[in-house]
């Protein structure tokens, strides 16, 4: 089955130094770009994270400090990665909760203005979990009847994710072969940022999801407690969360001027 696409979609997978979105770094990135006409383009690069890779992480994906010692940093490849994905929706396995947030951090760190405003995100893991409750290896076996060789290799995981999604569309009649539908179906809560510190209420307004202001509208908190905004920008929050907060602050300022 060929995906019904209105624009390209980039399936991607990251191997990293760990699972902390704010602090960990990419050590390998693989992107499979699928065009509306079915053409496929693959991009895979090892990345020097500029920080040590913990031994327990190397044990998972097999990439050591020595393997990336001569690799480019993410900043050095950020422009080519951005140029590959800039016109595309994004797809991945657990990508909404991990890969997209971490990619956004790396992009912003490299001073590339990355956001998701004009693109959709299809999380194949969420579709899988809603339908079957398994892992990627099990999904590949279940849907494609193949064993996933080289699991935790970014390229193998990326290709398997793409094949699983096509097989899901074949299997479930209720799934529409439409990127917008798949993005909505594979989303969880509606987050204003990637990390889930800011969520939307029923009226579509940004609210805090944590701490003493949990459930309160961001604009109300900024109005009533101006110092809280400064604290957030200086605290250890993801760069993308700070970018969204700054945009809300500017919007609030412009509304007052208007």
C-alpha positions as a printed Julia matrix, in Angstrom:
258×3 Matrix{Float64}:
   0.0     0.0    0.0
   1.18    3.51  -0.84
   0.49    6.27   1.68
  -2.02    8.87   0.55
   0.01   12.05   1.02
  -0.69   15.7    0.33
   2.92   16.59   1.12
   6.08   14.6    1.93
   6.37   12.85   5.28
   9.7    12.19   6.99
   9.85    9.09   9.17
  12.83    9.46  11.47
  14.54    7.83  14.42
  17.18    9.1   16.83
  19.79    7.24  18.81
  20.85    9.4   21.73
  23.04    9.66  24.82
  19.96    9.12  27.03
  16.29    9.98  27.48
  16.45   13.45  29.04
  15.02   15.76  26.37
  16.7    18.88  27.78
  20.16   17.45  28.41
  20.79   14.46  26.17
  22.13   14.63  22.61
  21.75   12.84  19.3
  24.42   10.28  18.34
  22.71    9.01  15.17
  19.83   10.25  13.04
  18.1     8.44  10.22
  15.38    9.96   8.04
  13.24    8.23   5.45
  11.49   10.88   3.34
   8.44    9.61   1.46
   7.01   11.8   -1.3
   3.36   11.87  -2.47
   4.38   10.04  -5.66
   5.89    7.19  -3.63
   9.52    8.2   -4.12
  11.69    7.5   -1.07
  14.87    9.25   0.07
  17.08    8.02   2.93
  19.46   10.07   5.08
  21.52    8.52   7.91
  24.32   10.19   9.87
  26.34    9.46  12.98
  26.62   12.56  15.18
  29.24   13.65  17.7
  27.11   14.57  20.75
  29.98   16.58  22.33
  29.24   14.83  25.63
  30.17   11.28  26.75
  27.86    8.41  25.82
  27.11    6.4   28.99
  28.16    2.75  28.83
  24.62    1.6   29.63
  23.34    3.57  26.63
  26.03    2.14  24.35
  24.86   -1.3   25.49
  21.42   -0.5   24.04
  22.25    0.97  20.62
  25.87   -0.12  20.2
  27.28    3.34  19.5
  30.33    4.3   21.57
  32.32    7.5   22.02
  34.94    6.11  19.59
  32.28    5.52  16.92
  31.34    9.22  16.83
  34.68   10.84  17.68
  35.21   11.97  14.07
  31.52   12.5   13.24
  30.09   15.99  12.69
  28.27   17.71  15.53
  24.53   18.24  15.17
  25.1    21.94  14.65
  27.24   21.1   11.62
  24.49   19.02   9.99
  21.48   20.97  11.32
  20.94   22.95   8.12
  20.92   19.85   5.89
  18.56   18.05   8.27
  16.26   21.08   8.34
  16.32   21.41   4.55
  15.29   17.75   4.26
  12.33   18.0    6.64
  11.2    21.62   6.26
   8.45   20.85   3.72
   7.32   17.64   5.4
   5.08   16.16   8.04
   6.89   13.93  10.54
   6.42   10.29  11.46
   8.09    8.0   13.96
   7.75    5.45  16.73
   7.17    7.24  20.07
   8.16   10.35  18.12
   5.57   12.69  19.67
   6.92   12.1   23.16
  10.64   11.7   22.5
  12.15   12.06  19.02
  10.36   15.28  17.96
  10.95   17.06  21.3
  14.63   16.08  21.33
  15.09   17.04  17.66
  13.5    20.41  18.41
  15.97   20.96  21.27
  18.94   20.14  19.06
  17.62   22.43  16.29
  17.09   25.36  18.64
  20.48   24.75  20.22
  21.95   25.0   16.72
  20.02   28.27  16.24
  17.67   26.77  13.64
  14.11   28.05  14.15
  12.21   24.76  14.25
   8.52   24.43  15.08
   5.52   22.22  14.3
   2.97   24.9   13.37
   2.62   23.93   9.73
   3.29   20.23   9.93
   1.52   17.13  11.24
   3.02   14.38  13.39
   2.07   10.72  12.97
   3.17    8.58  15.92
   3.06    4.95  14.79
   3.63    3.73  18.36
   0.45    5.43  19.56
  -1.57    3.83  16.75
   0.03    0.5   17.63
  -0.63    0.86  21.36
  -4.23    1.87  20.76
  -4.67   -1.21  18.58
  -2.36   -3.9   19.96
  -0.24   -2.78  22.98
   3.23   -3.99  21.86
   6.83   -2.86  21.12
   8.38   -2.0   17.73
   9.96   -5.45  17.32
   6.64   -7.11  18.16
   4.8    -4.68  15.88
   7.12   -5.56  12.99
   6.58   -9.27  13.6
   2.82   -8.87  14.11
   2.07   -6.62  11.15
   4.8    -7.52   8.67
   5.62  -11.1    9.8
   9.32  -10.25   9.83
  11.94  -10.28  12.55
  13.5    -6.88  13.23
  17.21   -7.38  12.67
  19.53   -4.71  14.1
  16.91   -3.33  16.51
  18.08    0.02  17.93
  19.88    0.76  14.69
  18.32    4.08  13.63
  18.02    3.06   9.97
  16.51   -0.37  10.7
  14.02    1.13  13.18
  13.07    3.87  10.72
  12.38    1.46   7.86
  10.46   -0.88  10.17
   8.31    2.01  11.41
   7.39    2.96   7.83
   6.52   -0.66   6.94
   4.44   -1.07  10.12
   2.35    2.02   9.33
   1.56    0.75   5.82
   0.6    -2.63   7.26
  -1.61   -0.94   9.89
  -3.49    0.83   7.1
  -3.97   -2.5    5.34
  -5.23   -4.2    8.51
  -7.57   -1.62  10.06
 -10.43   -0.37   7.92
 -11.2     2.37  10.45
  -7.8     3.99   9.81
  -7.91    6.52   7.0
  -5.0     6.74   4.58
  -4.64   10.42   5.3
  -1.8    12.12   7.17
  -4.09   14.55   9.02
  -6.3    11.7   10.27
  -3.28    9.61  11.31
  -1.72   12.57  13.13
  -4.91   13.19  15.09
  -5.39    9.48  15.8
  -1.8     9.07  17.01
  -1.81   12.13  19.24
  -2.36   11.92  22.97
  -3.07   15.07  24.96
  -2.99   18.36  23.11
   0.32   19.91  24.15
   1.26   23.49  23.37
   4.91   22.5   23.68
   6.5    19.1   23.04
   7.43   18.11  26.56
   3.93   18.48  28.01
   4.59   21.39  30.4
   2.0    23.44  28.51
  -1.35   21.99  27.48
  -4.47   23.33  25.79
  -7.77   23.6   27.67
 -11.15   22.98  26.02
 -11.14   26.52  24.64
  -7.75   25.98  23.0
  -5.9    28.25  25.46
  -2.42   27.43  26.78
  -2.35   26.29  30.43
   0.35   25.03  32.77
   0.31   21.28  33.41
   2.61   21.3   36.44
   3.48   23.0   39.7
   1.56   25.55  41.72
  -0.14   26.98  38.62
  -1.28   23.63  37.22
  -4.47   24.09  35.21
  -4.21   27.88  35.1
  -4.03   29.83  31.85
  -0.51   30.96  31.01
  -1.7    34.5   30.18
  -3.38   34.82  33.59
  -0.28   33.68  35.46
   1.95   36.05  33.47
  -0.43   38.91  34.23
  -0.75   38.17  37.96
   2.82   37.0   38.63
   5.21   38.65  36.13
   8.3    37.25  37.83
   7.21   33.68  37.09
   7.97   34.15  33.39
  11.56   35.17  34.16
  11.95   32.2   36.5
  10.73   29.8   33.78
  13.19   31.17  31.22
  16.11   30.73  33.63
  15.03   27.31  34.94
  15.94   23.93  33.42
  13.04   23.66  30.96
  13.36   22.57  27.3
  14.25   25.31  24.84
  11.09   24.7   22.85
   8.92   25.19  25.96
  10.68   28.53  26.53
  10.14   29.44  22.87
   6.38   28.83  23.22
   6.22   30.81  26.48
   8.04   33.72  24.85
   5.6    33.65  21.92
   2.66   33.78  24.36
   4.29   36.69  26.19
   4.8    38.6   22.93
   1.24   37.87  21.83
  -0.04   39.16  25.17
   2.07   42.31  24.82
   0.88   42.92  21.24
  -2.76   42.44  22.3
  -2.33   45.17  24.93
  -0.86   47.51  22.33
  -3.76   46.76  20.01
